[in-house]
Amino acid sequence: MNRRINFTLLIVFAAASLWCADGLMRKNDQAAILAGAVDLARGQIQPWSAYYQFDKTYVLYGVAGAILKAVPGADPVTAANIGLALIFWTSLAVFIARSRERLSPAVLLCVLASPAVLFNTSYVNSSVLSSAFLLLCGAFVFRTDRLSSWLAALFYFLAVGSRSDVILLLPLLLWLGTPIPESGNFREWFSNLWKTDARTSLPFSNLWKLTVAGIGALILGPIFAGGAGMALDPFFNWKMVAGYTVFGFGAAGMLWGVQLVGLGRLVVKNRAVWPVLYGSAGLLALLIPVLFFLPQLHAPRYFWRGCEAVLLLSVTGRLPQLNRRWVAIFALAAVLPLLVGVRLPQLNQPQLTVTSPTCFPSGDGFYPMGAYGSFLWRLHHADVESIDHNQRVWTAARQTVFQPLENGTVPVLYTPMSGYLLLSASLRGQIAVRASFEELPAIGFYVDSRSLMRDDPKNPVGALNRILDMPVEFVSPESDGIGILRVGTGRREWGAQTKLLSRCFNGNEYLVYPADQVRPGDRNFIFFSKKDFTGARYDSLSGLYWSGKYPAAVRTDIFFAQAVLPSWMSLQAFKGTD
């Protein structure tokens, strides 16, 4: 019965995932990886060190490149999105089939409904492919036959090669494959590691294969790339941790917490030394995949490893099965946010909604505060109506015709959005080279305007003020003020305008519209123009007139700028200086 329900859940969530995958561009890293995959598919390969985090995701590049090579006439974004999604859902189907009746449908529902998983299976990213291989590893690792042990090691190698932080789950896999000590005799327990106990353990050689495979994949990446890239990116903020946990980990996080408590109780109740140490090791192994990311929690997707830990622990029978009351609680906690969300124009003004939840920023674009079903609808239509800056920048980049330098390369300023320019150039058969301002030519390099229109505490654009003092011209269509700029040619007015708006919005992100397209709402806004209008103030630095009030009459020369996020999500509130 459990297996039938699990497959029903898989079909429902897989259908939603594939429905959203068509042409979905979700984040800059996706574009950067696709740029490398396009190069691999066409045989136009640059040095491995030129590709984004190649040392940690080299298997992902290979698989994505193979997908694009297999369907050369298809849209590369759609083909790669759907290809990786199919690999993931097929792997999960194998995992469910091999787990037989041990996997609780409530556990699977909590994991699949977790935003960390739900919103990240529809586009190219390292988490979805690494999870696919880890699930295949989990389907075989708890079998005692030799073929299964080799398959488990192979899939674990591919998982770590797809995203290196899968190595964080190695302690949990080893712990789950180690026999439960039934006495305090360490010598007897250790000698049993070399034997096969089909109920609770694996042969010790199987655990060694898994260890060697994981560490081998970890070492191989830097060898390929000619050195290791950045491994840690600390950026701790307790507000982000709290928000991402509630609206990222979700019901799976509740289940993870219950499993922690369950393991803790087993440790406390046991009096024998070695069983206590064994239980403590399991507790630590379950903590590692979550605690590792808390000091660098840039997106809710980082809880994906915690979701996998929940699945692995659940199918091994190490904890008591959930009773009906707990099943109902977790099922409700998983399903309710799919239907109902929260709208927060101000922190003290919460409102329930089913269609318009407040969205918050992350390294993977915007995430909603509940009402996940309506957000899936928005993901499906993201190519028509942008969800956030990612779709706007990509729309502009793919319509940009680059003028290469004499050496044939396209110079691109290194920004948090530069991956979109890399992909656009790769699709045109060109090679884009990202560099800092000091390393770029004085005239003719490219940059997305969005990166210059905000202060970024994590990825500040070097020499921002110097760039804004230079002449620029848009070489792509604009979408709400966002487009691709060619720096060094054109006029200086845009830089002056950007300086004014950055001051007015205190460095917070904003969008620009014609005045006749005013967007009413709960965001800060201003009107500005080159010509005077009623109630406007003159800014001598930019030569523009501006006002924080609605003008008496709308003219074609007046523009409307509005903050992207509500004031309680501002940089000042984030830093605690507001």
Short mmCIF file of C-alpha atoms in Angstrom, two decimals, residues 90-317:
data_model
loop_
_atom_site.label_atom_id
_atom_site.label_comp_id
_atom_site.label_asym_id
_atom_site.label_seq_id
_atom_site.Cartn_x
_atom_site.Cartn_y
_atom_site.Cartn_z
CA THR A 90 13.44 8.19 -12.63
CA SER A 91 16.03 7.79 -9.88
CA LEU A 92 13.42 8.52 -7.22
CA ALA A 93 11.16 5.88 -8.80
CA VAL A 94 13.97 3.32 -8.51
CA PHE A 95 14.57 4.37 -4.89
CA ILE A 96 10.88 3.93 -4.05
CA ALA A 97 10.71 0.56 -5.79
CA ARG A 98 13.81 -0.75 -4.03
CA SER A 99 12.69 0.50 -0.62
CA ARG A 100 9.56 -1.66 -0.94
CA GLU A 101 7.11 -0.76 1.85
CA ARG A 102 9.64 0.83 4.21
CA LEU A 103 9.34 4.41 2.93
CA SER A 104 6.44 6.18 4.63
CA PRO A 105 4.26 8.23 2.23
CA ALA A 106 4.14 10.98 4.86
CA VAL A 107 7.94 11.23 4.78
CA LEU A 108 8.02 11.32 0.98
CA LEU A 109 5.28 13.97 0.91
CA CYS A 110 7.19 16.17 3.36
CA VAL A 111 10.35 15.94 1.25
CA LEU A 112 8.70 16.54 -2.13
CA ALA A 113 6.61 19.44 -0.79
CA SER A 114 9.64 21.09 0.79
CA PRO A 115 10.48 24.26 -1.23
CA ALA A 116 14.14 23.21 -1.11
CA VAL A 117 13.16 20.35 -3.44
CA LEU A 118 9.83 21.47 -4.93
CA PHE A 119 11.13 24.58 -6.71
CA ASN A 120 14.50 23.17 -7.76
CA THR A 121 13.73 20.07 -9.81
CA SER A 122 12.63 22.04 -12.89
CA TYR A 123 15.91 23.62 -13.96
CA VAL A 124 19.60 22.83 -14.33
CA ASN A 125 21.41 22.86 -11.01
CA SER A 126 23.90 20.70 -9.21
CA SER A 127 21.48 19.66 -6.46
CA VAL A 128 18.99 17.90 -8.73
CA LEU A 129 21.56 15.72 -10.51
CA SER A 130 23.59 14.92 -7.39
CA SER A 131 20.38 13.96 -5.62
CA ALA A 132 19.42 11.66 -8.49
CA PHE A 133 22.69 9.76 -8.19
CA LEU A 134 22.47 9.73 -4.38
CA LEU A 135 18.99 8.20 -4.56
CA LEU A 136 20.33 5.50 -6.88
CA CYS A 137 23.13 4.94 -4.40
CA GLY A 138 20.54 4.66 -1.62
CA ALA A 139 18.60 2.13 -3.69
CA PHE A 140 21.58 -0.25 -3.70
CA VAL A 141 23.78 0.64 -0.74
CA PHE A 142 21.76 -1.29 1.83
CA ARG A 143 21.93 -4.54 -0.16
CA THR A 144 24.56 -7.11 0.74
CA ASP A 145 25.32 -8.63 -2.67
CA ARG A 146 28.53 -7.68 -4.46
CA LEU A 147 26.89 -6.14 -7.55
CA SER A 148 24.79 -3.80 -5.41
CA SER A 149 27.85 -2.68 -3.46
CA TRP A 150 29.70 -1.74 -6.66
CA LEU A 151 26.65 0.03 -8.09
CA ALA A 152 26.22 1.97 -4.85
CA ALA A 153 29.87 3.07 -4.95
CA LEU A 154 29.58 4.09 -8.61
CA PHE A 155 26.45 6.17 -8.04
CA TYR A 156 27.96 7.78 -4.96
CA PHE A 157 31.03 8.73 -7.00
CA LEU A 158 28.76 10.36 -9.59
CA ALA A 159 26.76 12.11 -6.87
CA VAL A 160 29.84 13.70 -5.30
CA GLY A 161 31.17 14.53 -8.77
CA SER A 162 27.89 16.33 -9.52
CA ARG A 163 28.01 18.39 -6.34
CA SER A 164 30.85 17.93 -3.90
CA ASP A 165 28.86 18.63 -0.73
CA VAL A 166 27.16 15.22 -1.09
CA ILE A 167 30.24 14.05 0.79
CA LEU A 168 28.52 15.47 3.89
CA LEU A 169 26.13 12.50 3.76
CA LEU A 170 28.95 9.94 3.85
CA PRO A 171 28.99 9.74 7.68
CA LEU A 172 25.24 9.05 7.68
CA LEU A 173 25.55 6.37 4.99
CA LEU A 174 28.39 4.69 6.90
CA TRP A 175 26.44 4.88 10.14
CA LEU A 176 23.32 3.40 8.56
CA GLY A 177 25.41 0.56 7.13
CA THR A 178 27.12 -0.21 10.44
CA PRO A 179 25.59 -2.83 12.79
CA ILE A 180 23.76 -1.62 15.86
CA PRO A 181 25.83 -2.61 18.92
CA GLU A 182 23.78 -4.77 21.24
CA SER A 183 26.29 -4.85 24.09
CA GLY A 184 29.09 -2.83 25.57
CA ASN A 185 31.79 -5.19 24.23
CA PHE A 186 33.70 -3.12 21.67
CA ARG A 187 35.89 -6.01 20.46
CA GLU A 188 32.88 -8.18 19.64
CA TRP A 189 31.08 -5.30 17.95
CA PHE A 190 34.11 -4.32 15.86
CA SER A 191 34.71 -7.90 14.74
CA ASN A 192 31.11 -8.05 13.50
CA LEU A 193 31.86 -5.23 11.06
CA TRP A 194 33.65 -7.77 8.87
CA LYS A 195 30.62 -10.04 8.71
CA THR A 196 27.33 -9.72 6.90
CA ASP A 197 24.16 -9.20 8.89
CA ALA A 198 21.29 -8.83 6.43
CA ARG A 199 19.08 -7.27 9.09
CA THR A 200 21.16 -4.34 10.26
CA SER A 201 24.52 -4.07 8.55
CA LEU A 202 26.66 -4.36 5.46
CA PRO A 203 30.01 -6.06 4.92
CA PHE A 204 32.82 -3.75 5.98
CA SER A 205 34.28 -3.88 2.45
CA ASN A 206 31.09 -2.28 1.10
CA LEU A 207 31.56 0.68 3.42
CA TRP A 208 35.15 1.04 2.25
CA LYS A 209 34.02 1.09 -1.38
CA LEU A 210 31.59 3.88 -0.58
CA THR A 211 34.27 5.86 1.26
CA VAL A 212 36.85 5.49 -1.49
CA ALA A 213 34.29 6.43 -4.15
CA GLY A 214 33.26 9.61 -2.35
CA ILE A 215 36.76 10.78 -1.48
CA GLY A 216 38.00 9.84 -4.95
CA ALA A 217 35.33 11.97 -6.62
CA LEU A 218 36.19 14.83 -4.28
CA ILE A 219 39.89 14.68 -5.19
CA LEU A 220 39.36 14.23 -8.92
CA GLY A 221 37.57 17.58 -9.39
CA PRO A 222 40.51 19.85 -8.51
CA ILE A 223 42.79 17.64 -10.61
CA PHE A 224 40.53 18.20 -13.63
CA ALA A 225 40.19 21.92 -13.00
CA GLY A 226 43.84 22.53 -12.25
CA GLY A 227 43.17 23.52 -8.66
CA ALA A 228 40.39 23.84 -6.11
CA GLY A 229 38.04 26.80 -6.19
CA MET A 230 36.37 28.49 -3.25
CA ALA A 231 34.92 25.91 -0.85
CA LEU A 232 33.26 28.08 1.81
CA ASP A 233 31.32 31.30 1.41
CA PRO A 234 30.37 32.48 4.92
CA PHE A 235 27.38 34.79 5.05
CA PHE A 236 25.43 34.23 8.27
CA ASN A 237 22.30 36.13 9.18
CA TRP A 238 19.82 34.78 11.70
CA LYS A 239 16.85 36.38 9.90
CA MET A 240 17.73 34.49 6.72
CA VAL A 241 18.22 31.24 8.62
CA ALA A 242 14.80 31.59 10.27
CA GLY A 243 12.99 32.52 7.05
CA TYR A 244 14.70 29.91 4.90
CA THR A 245 14.03 27.21 7.50
CA VAL A 246 10.30 27.92 7.64
CA PHE A 247 9.76 28.57 3.92
CA GLY A 248 12.62 26.41 2.61
CA PHE A 249 13.02 23.31 4.74
CA GLY A 250 9.32 23.31 5.61
CA ALA A 251 7.64 20.11 6.79
CA ALA A 252 10.78 18.12 5.96
CA GLY A 253 12.60 20.27 8.50
CA MET A 254 9.99 19.38 11.13
CA LEU A 255 10.50 15.72 10.32
CA TRP A 256 14.28 16.15 10.50
CA GLY A 257 13.85 17.68 13.96
CA VAL A 258 11.64 14.80 15.12
CA GLN A 259 14.25 12.32 13.88
CA LEU A 260 16.91 14.20 15.84
CA VAL A 261 14.80 13.98 18.98
CA GLY A 262 14.19 10.28 18.35
CA LEU A 263 17.90 9.59 18.04
CA GLY A 264 18.58 11.70 21.10
CA ARG A 265 16.10 9.69 23.16
CA LEU A 266 17.73 6.43 22.09
CA VAL A 267 21.08 7.77 23.24
CA VAL A 268 19.76 9.00 26.59
CA LYS A 269 17.83 5.82 27.39
CA ASN A 270 20.75 3.46 26.67
CA ARG A 271 23.19 2.75 29.50
CA ALA A 272 25.86 0.74 27.65
CA VAL A 273 28.89 2.73 26.51
CA TRP A 274 29.25 1.63 22.90
CA PRO A 275 25.56 1.84 21.99
CA VAL A 276 25.57 5.37 23.41
CA LEU A 277 28.61 6.29 21.31
CA TYR A 278 26.98 4.67 18.29
CA GLY A 279 23.78 6.65 18.78
CA SER A 280 25.74 9.85 19.30
CA ALA A 281 27.58 9.23 16.02
CA GLY A 282 24.23 8.88 14.27
CA LEU A 283 23.02 12.10 15.84
CA LEU A 284 26.10 13.93 14.58
CA ALA A 285 25.79 12.34 11.12
CA LEU A 286 22.21 13.62 10.83
CA LEU A 287 23.23 17.11 11.96
CA ILE A 288 26.17 17.57 9.57
CA PRO A 289 24.24 17.98 6.25
CA VAL A 290 22.20 20.81 7.79
CA LEU A 291 24.55 22.56 10.21
CA PHE A 292 27.30 22.82 7.59
CA PHE A 293 25.18 25.25 5.54
CA LEU A 294 23.77 27.48 8.29
CA PRO A 295 26.79 29.86 8.30
CA GLN A 296 26.54 30.14 4.49
CA LEU A 297 22.82 29.74 3.84
CA HIS A 298 22.42 31.65 0.58
CA ALA A 299 19.25 29.87 -0.58
CA PRO A 300 16.57 27.48 0.73
CA ARG A 301 17.92 24.90 -1.74
CA TYR A 302 20.80 24.28 0.67
CA PHE A 303 18.37 22.29 2.84
CA TRP A 304 18.14 19.67 0.06
CA ARG A 305 20.90 17.62 1.71
CA GLY A 306 18.86 17.60 4.91
CA CYS A 307 15.85 16.30 2.97
CA GLU A 308 17.97 13.45 1.62
CA ALA A 309 19.12 12.61 5.13
CA VAL A 310 15.46 12.33 6.16
CA LEU A 311 14.76 9.91 3.30
CA LEU A 312 17.80 7.73 3.97
CA LEU A 313 17.10 7.45 7.68
CA SER A 314 13.44 6.67 7.07
CA VAL A 315 13.98 3.69 4.75
CA THR A 316 16.41 1.89 7.06
CA GLY A 317 14.01 1.37 9.95
#
